[in-house]
JSON list of C-alpha atoms in Angstrom, two decimals:
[
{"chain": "X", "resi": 1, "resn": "UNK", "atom": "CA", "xyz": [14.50, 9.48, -1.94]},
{"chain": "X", "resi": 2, "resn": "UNK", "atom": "CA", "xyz": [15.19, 9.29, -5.82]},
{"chain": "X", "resi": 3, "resn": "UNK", "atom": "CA", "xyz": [18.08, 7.40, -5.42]},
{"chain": "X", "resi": 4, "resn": "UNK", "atom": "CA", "xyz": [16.24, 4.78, -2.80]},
{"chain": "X", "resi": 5, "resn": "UNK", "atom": "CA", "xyz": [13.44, 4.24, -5.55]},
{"chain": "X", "resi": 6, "resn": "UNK", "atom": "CA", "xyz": [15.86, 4.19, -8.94]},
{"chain": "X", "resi": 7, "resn": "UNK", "atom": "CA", "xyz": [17.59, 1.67, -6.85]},
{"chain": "X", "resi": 8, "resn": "UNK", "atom": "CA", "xyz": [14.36, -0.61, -6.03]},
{"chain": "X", "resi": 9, "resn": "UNK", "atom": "CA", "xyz": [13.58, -0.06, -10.12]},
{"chain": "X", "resi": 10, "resn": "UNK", "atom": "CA", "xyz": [10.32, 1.53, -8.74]},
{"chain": "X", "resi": 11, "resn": "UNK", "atom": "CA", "xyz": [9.00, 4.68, -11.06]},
{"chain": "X", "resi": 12, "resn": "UNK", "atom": "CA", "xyz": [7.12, 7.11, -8.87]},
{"chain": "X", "resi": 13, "resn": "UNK", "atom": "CA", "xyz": [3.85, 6.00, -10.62]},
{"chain": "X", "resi": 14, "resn": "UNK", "atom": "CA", "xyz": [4.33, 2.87, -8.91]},
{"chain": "X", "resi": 15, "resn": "UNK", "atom": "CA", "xyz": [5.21, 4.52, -5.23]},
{"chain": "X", "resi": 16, "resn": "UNK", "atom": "CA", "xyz": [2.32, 6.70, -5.34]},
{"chain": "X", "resi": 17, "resn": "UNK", "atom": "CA", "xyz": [-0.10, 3.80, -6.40]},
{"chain": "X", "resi": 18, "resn": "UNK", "atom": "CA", "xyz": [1.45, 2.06, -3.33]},
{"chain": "X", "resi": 19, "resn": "UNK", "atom": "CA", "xyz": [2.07, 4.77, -0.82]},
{"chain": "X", "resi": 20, "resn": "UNK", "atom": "CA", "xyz": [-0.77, 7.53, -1.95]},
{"chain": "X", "resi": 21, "resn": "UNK", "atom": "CA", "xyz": [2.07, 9.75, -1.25]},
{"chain": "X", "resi": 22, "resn": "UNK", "atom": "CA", "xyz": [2.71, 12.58, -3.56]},
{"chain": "X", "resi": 23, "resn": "UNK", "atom": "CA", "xyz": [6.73, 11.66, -3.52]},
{"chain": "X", "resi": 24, "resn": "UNK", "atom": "CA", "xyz": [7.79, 13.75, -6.48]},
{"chain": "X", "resi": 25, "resn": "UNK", "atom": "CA", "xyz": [7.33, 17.15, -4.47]},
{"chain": "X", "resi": 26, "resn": "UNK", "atom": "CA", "xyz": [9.24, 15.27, -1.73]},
{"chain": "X", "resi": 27, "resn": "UNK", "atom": "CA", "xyz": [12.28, 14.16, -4.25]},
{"chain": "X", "resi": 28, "resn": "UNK", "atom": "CA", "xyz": [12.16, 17.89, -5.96]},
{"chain": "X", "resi": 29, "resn": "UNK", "atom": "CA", "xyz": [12.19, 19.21, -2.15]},
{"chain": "X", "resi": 30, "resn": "UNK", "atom": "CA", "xyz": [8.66, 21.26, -2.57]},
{"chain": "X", "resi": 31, "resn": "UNK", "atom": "CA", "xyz": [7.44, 19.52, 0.48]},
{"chain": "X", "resi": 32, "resn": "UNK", "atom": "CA", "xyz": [8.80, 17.70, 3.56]},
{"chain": "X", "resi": 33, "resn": "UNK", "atom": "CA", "xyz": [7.57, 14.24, 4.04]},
{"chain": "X", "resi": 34, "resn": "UNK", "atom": "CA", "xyz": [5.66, 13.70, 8.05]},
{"chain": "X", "resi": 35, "resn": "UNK", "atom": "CA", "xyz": [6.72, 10.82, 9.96]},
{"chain": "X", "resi": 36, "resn": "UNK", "atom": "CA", "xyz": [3.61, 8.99, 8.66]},
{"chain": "X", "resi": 37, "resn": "UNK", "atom": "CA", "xyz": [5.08, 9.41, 4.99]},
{"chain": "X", "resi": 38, "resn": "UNK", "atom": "CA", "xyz": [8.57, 8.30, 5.94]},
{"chain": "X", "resi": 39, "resn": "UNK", "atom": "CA", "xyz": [7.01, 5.04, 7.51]},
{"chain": "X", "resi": 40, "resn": "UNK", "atom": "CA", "xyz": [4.65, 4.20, 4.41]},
{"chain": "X", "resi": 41, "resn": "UNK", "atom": "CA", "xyz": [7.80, 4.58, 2.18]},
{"chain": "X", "resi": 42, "resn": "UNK", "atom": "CA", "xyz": [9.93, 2.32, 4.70]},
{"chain": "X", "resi": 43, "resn": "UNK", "atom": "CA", "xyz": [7.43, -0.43, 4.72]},
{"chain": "X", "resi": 44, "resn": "UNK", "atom": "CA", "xyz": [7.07, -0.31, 0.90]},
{"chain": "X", "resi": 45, "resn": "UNK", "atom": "CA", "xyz": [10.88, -0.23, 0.42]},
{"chain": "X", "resi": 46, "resn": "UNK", "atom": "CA", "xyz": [11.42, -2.88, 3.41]},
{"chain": "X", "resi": 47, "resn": "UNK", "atom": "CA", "xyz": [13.80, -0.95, 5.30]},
{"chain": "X", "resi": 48, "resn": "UNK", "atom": "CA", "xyz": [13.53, 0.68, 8.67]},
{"chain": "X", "resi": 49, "resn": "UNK", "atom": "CA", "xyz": [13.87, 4.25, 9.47]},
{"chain": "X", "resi": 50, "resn": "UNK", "atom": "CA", "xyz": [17.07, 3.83, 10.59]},
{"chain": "X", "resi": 51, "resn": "UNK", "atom": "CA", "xyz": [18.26, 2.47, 7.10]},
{"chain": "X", "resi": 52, "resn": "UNK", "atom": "CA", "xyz": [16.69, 5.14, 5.21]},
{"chain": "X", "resi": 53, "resn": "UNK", "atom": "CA", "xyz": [18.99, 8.26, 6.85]},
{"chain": "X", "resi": 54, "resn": "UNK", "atom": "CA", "xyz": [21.63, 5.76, 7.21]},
{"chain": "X", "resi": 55, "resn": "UNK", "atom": "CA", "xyz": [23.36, 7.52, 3.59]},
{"chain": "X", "resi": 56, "resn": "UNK", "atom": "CA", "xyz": [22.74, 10.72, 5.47]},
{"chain": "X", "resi": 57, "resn": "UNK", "atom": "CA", "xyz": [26.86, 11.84, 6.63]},
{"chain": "X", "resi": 58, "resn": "UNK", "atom": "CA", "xyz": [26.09, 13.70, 9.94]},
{"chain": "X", "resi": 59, "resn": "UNK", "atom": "CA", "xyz": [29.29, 15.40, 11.69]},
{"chain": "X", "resi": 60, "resn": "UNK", "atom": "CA", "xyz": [30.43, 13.12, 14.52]},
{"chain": "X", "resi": 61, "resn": "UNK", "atom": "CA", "xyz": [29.02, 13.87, 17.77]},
{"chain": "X", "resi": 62, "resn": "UNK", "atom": "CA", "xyz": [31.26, 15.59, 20.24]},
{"chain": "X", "resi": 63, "resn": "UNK", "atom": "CA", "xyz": [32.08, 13.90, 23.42]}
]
């Protein structure tokens, strides 16, 4: 989540002003963002959900 928002050049001032999410206990990993959270920070970044674990490296599924 750090990385997303250093990217944007948003400070987390800004993305709790815009979000009323408290992100810095999600970027520190005190708490896990809901679903809810995850779709307030997608709409603010303009990605979709999809986009935002894309960086995430699962293992390949087995077939």
């Amino acid at each position: 989540m750090q990385q997303l928002r250093n990217e944007r050049g948003y400070s987390q001032e800004y993305v709790i002003e815009n979000t009323h999410l408290d992100i810095s206990r999600y970027e520190t990993g005190d708490s896990i963002p809901t679903l809810r959270s995850l779709l307030k920070l997608c709409k603010l970044y303009e990605i979709t959900v999809s986009e935002f674990f894309a960086p995430l490296d699962y293992p390949p599924k087995e077939k």
